[in-house]
């Protein structure tokens, strides 16, 4: 009976250690994400950074629109 409790407490100890490692990893991930958000917000205060980001978004939107145009044209050509 004593050996049963010894093993049970050992298992609980190992489980607690493993959970602690998971918690540490999650905390580090949240901390890194928070820092990234802070750095992004700080960078957005600079006009050149904001302009570059907005230009990248516009370029991406134009590329998607051109893909849609090409797909529509292909459908039109397939019908004819």
Short mmCIF file of N, CA, C and O in Angstrom, two decimals:
data_model
loop_
_atom_site.label_atom_id
_atom_site.label_comp_id
_atom_site.label_asym_id
_atom_site.label_seq_id
_atom_site.Cartn_x
_atom_site.Cartn_y
_atom_site.Cartn_z
N UNK A 1 0.84 -1.20 0.00
CA UNK A 1 0.00 0.00 0.00
C UNK A 1 0.87 1.25 0.00
O UNK A 1 0.58 2.20 -0.70
N UNK A 2 1.96 1.22 0.76
CA UNK A 2 2.86 2.37 0.81
C UNK A 2 3.52 2.63 -0.52
O UNK A 2 3.76 3.78 -0.91
N UNK A 3 3.81 1.54 -1.24
CA UNK A 3 4.45 1.69 -2.55
C UNK A 3 3.48 2.34 -3.55
O UNK A 3 3.90 3.13 -4.39
N UNK A 4 2.20 2.04 -3.41
CA UNK A 4 1.18 2.64 -4.27
C UNK A 4 1.17 4.16 -4.12
O UNK A 4 1.16 4.90 -5.11
N UNK A 5 1.16 4.63 -2.87
CA UNK A 5 1.15 6.07 -2.62
C UNK A 5 2.45 6.73 -3.08
O UNK A 5 2.45 7.84 -3.59
N UNK A 6 3.55 6.02 -2.90
CA UNK A 6 4.83 6.54 -3.33
C UNK A 6 4.81 6.78 -4.85
O UNK A 6 5.22 7.83 -5.34
N UNK A 7 4.30 5.80 -5.57
CA UNK A 7 4.23 5.92 -7.03
C UNK A 7 3.23 7.00 -7.43
O UNK A 7 3.49 7.77 -8.37
N UNK A 8 2.12 7.07 -6.75
CA UNK A 8 1.10 8.08 -7.07
C UNK A 8 1.66 9.49 -6.88
O UNK A 8 1.47 10.37 -7.72
N UNK A 9 2.36 9.71 -5.76
CA UNK A 9 2.92 11.04 -5.51
C UNK A 9 4.04 11.36 -6.49
O UNK A 9 4.21 12.51 -6.90
N UNK A 10 4.79 10.36 -6.89
CA UNK A 10 5.84 10.57 -7.89
C UNK A 10 5.23 10.97 -9.23
O UNK A 10 5.73 11.87 -9.90
N UNK A 11 4.14 10.29 -9.59
CA UNK A 11 3.44 10.64 -10.83
C UNK A 11 2.89 12.07 -10.77
O UNK A 11 2.98 12.82 -11.76
N UNK A 12 2.33 12.45 -9.63
CA UNK A 12 1.80 13.81 -9.49
C UNK A 12 2.93 14.83 -9.59
O UNK A 12 2.77 15.88 -10.21
N UNK A 13 4.07 14.52 -9.01
CA UNK A 13 5.22 15.42 -9.07
C UNK A 13 5.68 15.61 -10.51
O UNK A 13 5.92 16.74 -10.95
N UNK A 14 5.80 14.52 -11.25
CA UNK A 14 6.22 14.60 -12.65
C UNK A 14 5.20 15.36 -13.49
O UNK A 14 5.56 16.16 -14.35
N UNK A 15 3.92 15.13 -13.21
CA UNK A 15 2.87 15.83 -13.94
C UNK A 15 2.92 17.33 -13.65
O UNK A 15 2.76 18.15 -14.56
N UNK A 16 3.14 17.70 -12.40
CA UNK A 16 3.24 19.11 -12.04
C UNK A 16 4.44 19.77 -12.72
O UNK A 16 4.34 20.91 -13.19
N UNK A 17 5.56 19.04 -12.79
CA UNK A 17 6.74 19.58 -13.47
C UNK A 17 6.45 19.81 -14.95
O UNK A 17 6.81 20.85 -15.51
N UNK A 18 5.81 18.84 -15.57
CA UNK A 18 5.50 18.95 -16.99
C UNK A 18 4.53 20.12 -17.24
O UNK A 18 4.71 20.90 -18.17
N UNK A 19 3.54 20.27 -16.38
CA UNK A 19 2.59 21.37 -16.53
C UNK A 19 3.28 22.71 -16.32
O UNK A 19 2.98 23.69 -17.00
N UNK A 20 4.23 22.75 -15.40
CA UNK A 20 4.99 23.97 -15.16
C UNK A 20 5.78 24.37 -16.41
O UNK A 20 5.86 25.55 -16.76
N UNK A 21 6.34 23.38 -17.10
CA UNK A 21 7.08 23.66 -18.33
C UNK A 21 6.14 24.21 -19.40
O UNK A 21 6.49 25.14 -20.12
N UNK A 22 4.94 23.65 -19.49
CA UNK A 22 3.95 24.14 -20.45
C UNK A 22 3.58 25.58 -20.11
O UNK A 22 3.51 26.45 -20.99
N UNK A 23 3.34 25.84 -18.84
CA UNK A 23 2.98 27.19 -18.41
C UNK A 23 4.10 28.19 -18.70
O UNK A 23 3.84 29.32 -19.14
N UNK A 24 5.36 27.78 -18.47
CA UNK A 24 6.48 28.66 -18.76
C UNK A 24 6.56 28.97 -20.24
O UNK A 24 6.80 30.12 -20.65
N UNK A 25 6.35 27.97 -21.08
CA UNK A 25 6.40 28.16 -22.53
C UNK A 25 5.27 29.09 -23.00
O UNK A 25 5.49 29.98 -23.81
N UNK A 26 4.07 28.88 -22.46
CA UNK A 26 2.95 29.74 -22.81
C UNK A 26 3.19 31.17 -22.37
O UNK A 26 2.87 32.12 -23.09
N UNK A 27 3.73 31.35 -21.18
CA UNK A 27 4.03 32.69 -20.67
C UNK A 27 5.05 33.38 -21.57
O UNK A 27 4.90 34.56 -21.91
N UNK A 28 6.08 32.65 -21.98
CA UNK A 28 7.10 33.22 -22.86
C UNK A 28 6.50 33.61 -24.21
O UNK A 28 6.86 34.65 -24.77
N UNK A 29 5.59 32.80 -24.72
CA UNK A 29 4.94 33.10 -26.00
C UNK A 29 4.09 34.36 -25.90
O UNK A 29 4.14 35.22 -26.77
N UNK A 30 3.33 34.47 -24.83
CA UNK A 30 2.49 35.66 -24.64
C UNK A 30 3.36 36.89 -24.47
O UNK A 30 3.06 37.96 -25.03
N UNK A 31 4.44 36.74 -23.75
CA UNK A 31 5.36 37.86 -23.55
C UNK A 31 5.96 38.32 -24.88
O UNK A 31 6.04 39.52 -25.16
N UNK A 32 6.36 37.38 -25.72
CA UNK A 32 6.93 37.71 -27.03
C UNK A 32 5.89 38.37 -27.93
O UNK A 32 6.19 39.34 -28.63
N UNK A 33 4.66 37.85 -27.92
CA UNK A 33 3.60 38.45 -28.72
C UNK A 33 3.30 39.86 -28.27
O UNK A 33 3.08 40.75 -29.08
N UNK A 34 3.29 40.07 -26.97
CA UNK A 34 3.03 41.40 -26.43
C UNK A 34 4.12 42.38 -26.86
O UNK A 34 3.84 43.51 -27.25
N UNK A 35 5.37 41.93 -26.81
CA UNK A 35 6.47 42.79 -27.23
C UNK A 35 6.37 43.11 -28.71
O UNK A 35 6.61 44.24 -29.13
N UNK A 36 5.98 42.11 -29.51
CA UNK A 36 5.83 42.34 -30.95
C UNK A 36 4.74 43.37 -31.22
O UNK A 36 4.92 44.26 -32.05
N UNK A 37 3.63 43.26 -30.50
CA UNK A 37 2.55 44.24 -30.67
C UNK A 37 3.02 45.63 -30.28
O UNK A 37 2.69 46.61 -30.94
N UNK A 38 3.78 45.73 -29.20
CA UNK A 38 4.29 47.01 -28.75
C UNK A 38 5.22 47.61 -29.81
O UNK A 38 5.12 48.79 -30.15
N UNK A 39 6.12 46.79 -30.35
CA UNK A 39 7.06 47.28 -31.36
C UNK A 39 6.32 47.72 -32.62
O UNK A 39 6.68 48.73 -33.23
N UNK A 40 5.28 46.97 -33.01
CA UNK A 40 4.49 47.35 -34.17
C UNK A 40 3.79 48.68 -33.93
O UNK A 40 3.76 49.55 -34.81
N UNK A 41 3.19 48.83 -32.76
CA UNK A 41 2.50 50.08 -32.43
C UNK A 41 3.48 51.25 -32.41
O UNK A 41 3.17 52.34 -32.88
N UNK A 42 4.66 51.01 -31.87
CA UNK A 42 5.67 52.06 -31.80
C UNK A 42 6.13 52.44 -33.21
O UNK A 42 6.32 53.61 -33.52
N UNK A 43 6.28 51.44 -34.07
CA UNK A 43 6.72 51.70 -35.44
C UNK A 43 5.65 52.45 -36.23
O UNK A 43 5.99 53.23 -37.13
N UNK A 44 4.39 52.23 -35.91
CA UNK A 44 3.32 52.91 -36.63
C UNK A 44 3.32 54.41 -36.35
O UNK A 44 2.71 55.18 -37.08
N UNK A 45 3.99 54.84 -35.32
CA UNK A 45 4.11 56.26 -35.03
C UNK A 45 5.03 56.96 -36.01
O UNK A 45 4.98 58.18 -36.16
N UNK A 46 5.85 56.20 -36.73
CA UNK A 46 6.75 56.77 -37.72
C UNK A 46 6.03 56.81 -39.07
O UNK A 46 5.56 55.79 -39.55
N UNK A 47 5.97 57.97 -39.70
CA UNK A 47 5.24 58.08 -40.97
C UNK A 47 5.78 57.16 -42.07
O UNK A 47 5.01 56.57 -42.82
N UNK A 48 7.09 57.01 -42.15
CA UNK A 48 7.65 56.18 -43.23
C UNK A 48 7.26 54.71 -43.06
O UNK A 48 7.00 54.01 -44.05
N UNK A 49 7.18 54.25 -41.85
CA UNK A 49 6.78 52.86 -41.60
C UNK A 49 5.32 52.66 -41.97
O UNK A 49 4.96 51.67 -42.61
N UNK A 50 4.48 53.60 -41.56
CA UNK A 50 3.06 53.50 -41.85
C UNK A 50 2.83 53.55 -43.36
O UNK A 50 2.05 52.79 -43.91
N UNK A 51 3.53 54.45 -44.05
CA UNK A 51 3.38 54.55 -45.51
C UNK A 51 3.80 53.26 -46.20
O UNK A 51 3.14 52.80 -47.13
N UNK A 52 4.91 52.68 -45.76
CA UNK A 52 5.39 51.43 -46.36
C UNK A 52 4.39 50.31 -46.15
O UNK A 52 4.12 49.51 -47.06
N UNK A 53 3.81 50.23 -44.95
CA UNK A 53 2.83 49.18 -44.67
C UNK A 53 1.58 49.37 -45.52
O UNK A 53 1.05 48.42 -46.09
N UNK A 54 1.11 50.61 -45.62
CA UNK A 54 -0.08 50.88 -46.41
C UNK A 54 0.17 50.59 -47.88
O UNK A 54 -0.69 50.05 -48.57
N UNK A 55 1.36 50.90 -48.38
CA UNK A 55 1.70 50.61 -49.77
C UNK A 55 1.72 49.11 -50.02
O UNK A 55 1.25 48.63 -51.05
N UNK A 56 2.26 48.36 -49.07
CA UNK A 56 2.29 46.91 -49.19
C UNK A 56 0.87 46.34 -49.25
O UNK A 56 0.58 45.43 -50.04
N UNK A 57 -0.03 46.88 -48.42
CA UNK A 57 -1.42 46.43 -48.44
C UNK A 57 -2.08 46.76 -49.78
O UNK A 57 -2.82 45.94 -50.33
N UNK A 58 -1.80 47.95 -50.30
CA UNK A 58 -2.38 48.32 -51.60
C UNK A 58 -1.84 47.42 -52.70
O UNK A 58 -2.59 46.99 -53.58
N UNK A 59 -0.54 47.15 -52.68
CA UNK A 59 0.05 46.27 -53.69
C UNK A 59 -0.58 44.88 -53.65
O UNK A 59 -0.86 44.27 -54.69
N UNK A 60 -0.81 44.39 -52.44
CA UNK A 60 -1.43 43.07 -52.28
C UNK A 60 -2.86 43.09 -52.82
O UNK A 60 -3.28 42.15 -53.50
N UNK A 61 -3.61 44.16 -52.54
CA UNK A 61 -4.98 44.26 -53.02
C UNK A 61 -5.01 44.32 -54.55
O UNK A 61 -5.87 43.70 -55.19
N UNK A 62 -4.08 45.05 -55.14
CA UNK A 62 -4.01 45.14 -56.60
C UNK A 62 -3.69 43.78 -57.20
O UNK A 62 -4.28 43.36 -58.21
N UNK A 63 -2.76 43.05 -56.59
CA UNK A 63 -2.40 41.72 -57.09
C UNK A 63 -3.59 40.77 -57.03
O UNK A 63 -3.86 40.02 -57.98
N UNK A 64 -4.34 40.81 -55.93
CA UNK A 64 -5.53 39.96 -55.82
C UNK A 64 -6.57 40.33 -56.87
O UNK A 64 -7.21 39.46 -57.46
N UNK A 65 -6.76 41.64 -57.09
CA UNK A 65 -7.73 42.09 -58.09
C UNK A 65 -7.31 41.62 -59.48
O UNK A 65 -8.15 41.18 -60.29
N UNK A 66 -6.02 41.70 -59.79
CA UNK A 66 -5.54 41.24 -61.09
C UNK A 66 -5.75 39.74 -61.26
O UNK A 66 -6.07 39.28 -62.36
N UNK A 67 -5.58 38.97 -60.19
CA UNK A 67 -5.84 37.53 -60.26
C UNK A 67 -7.31 37.26 -60.55
O UNK A 67 -7.65 36.37 -61.35
N UNK A 68 -8.18 38.03 -59.91
CA UNK A 68 -9.62 37.87 -60.14
C UNK A 68 -9.98 38.22 -61.58
O UNK A 68 -10.81 37.56 -62.21
N UNK A 69 -9.36 39.28 -62.10
CA UNK A 69 -9.61 39.69 -63.49
C UNK A 69 -9.16 38.58 -64.44
O UNK A 69 -9.88 38.23 -65.38
N UNK A 70 -7.98 38.02 -64.18
CA UNK A 70 -7.47 36.95 -65.04
C UNK A 70 -8.39 35.73 -64.98
O UNK A 70 -8.66 35.10 -66.01
N UNK A 71 -8.87 35.38 -63.79
CA UNK A 71 -9.77 34.23 -63.65
C UNK A 71 -11.08 34.48 -64.39
O UNK A 71 -11.61 33.59 -65.07
N UNK A 72 -11.60 35.70 -64.28
CA UNK A 72 -12.85 36.03 -64.97
C UNK A 72 -12.65 36.00 -66.48
O UNK A 72 -13.51 35.50 -67.22
N UNK A 73 -11.52 36.51 -66.94
CA UNK A 73 -11.24 36.50 -68.38
C UNK A 73 -11.12 35.07 -68.90
O UNK A 73 -11.59 34.75 -69.98
N UNK A 74 -10.51 34.21 -68.09
CA UNK A 74 -10.37 32.80 -68.47
C UNK A 74 -11.75 32.14 -68.59
O UNK A 74 -12.00 31.37 -69.52
N UNK A 75 -12.63 32.46 -67.65
CA UNK A 75 -13.99 31.91 -67.71
C UNK A 75 -14.69 32.41 -68.96
O UNK A 75 -15.41 31.65 -69.62
N UNK A 76 -14.49 33.68 -69.30
CA UNK A 76 -15.13 34.24 -70.50
C UNK A 76 -14.59 33.53 -71.74
O UNK A 76 -15.35 33.17 -72.64
N UNK A 77 -13.28 33.34 -71.79
CA UNK A 77 -12.67 32.68 -72.94
C UNK A 77 -13.14 31.23 -73.06
O UNK A 77 -13.30 30.72 -74.18
N UNK A 78 -13.35 30.55 -71.96
CA UNK A 78 -13.81 29.15 -71.98
C UNK A 78 -15.25 29.04 -72.52
O UNK A 78 -15.62 28.03 -73.10
N UNK A 79 -16.04 30.06 -72.29
CA UNK A 79 -17.43 30.04 -72.75
C UNK A 79 -17.48 30.21 -74.26
O UNK A 79 -18.29 29.60 -74.95
N UNK A 80 -16.60 31.03 -74.80
CA UNK A 80 -16.61 31.31 -76.24
C UNK A 80 -16.10 30.18 -77.01
O UNK A 80 -15.74 29.31 -77.30
#
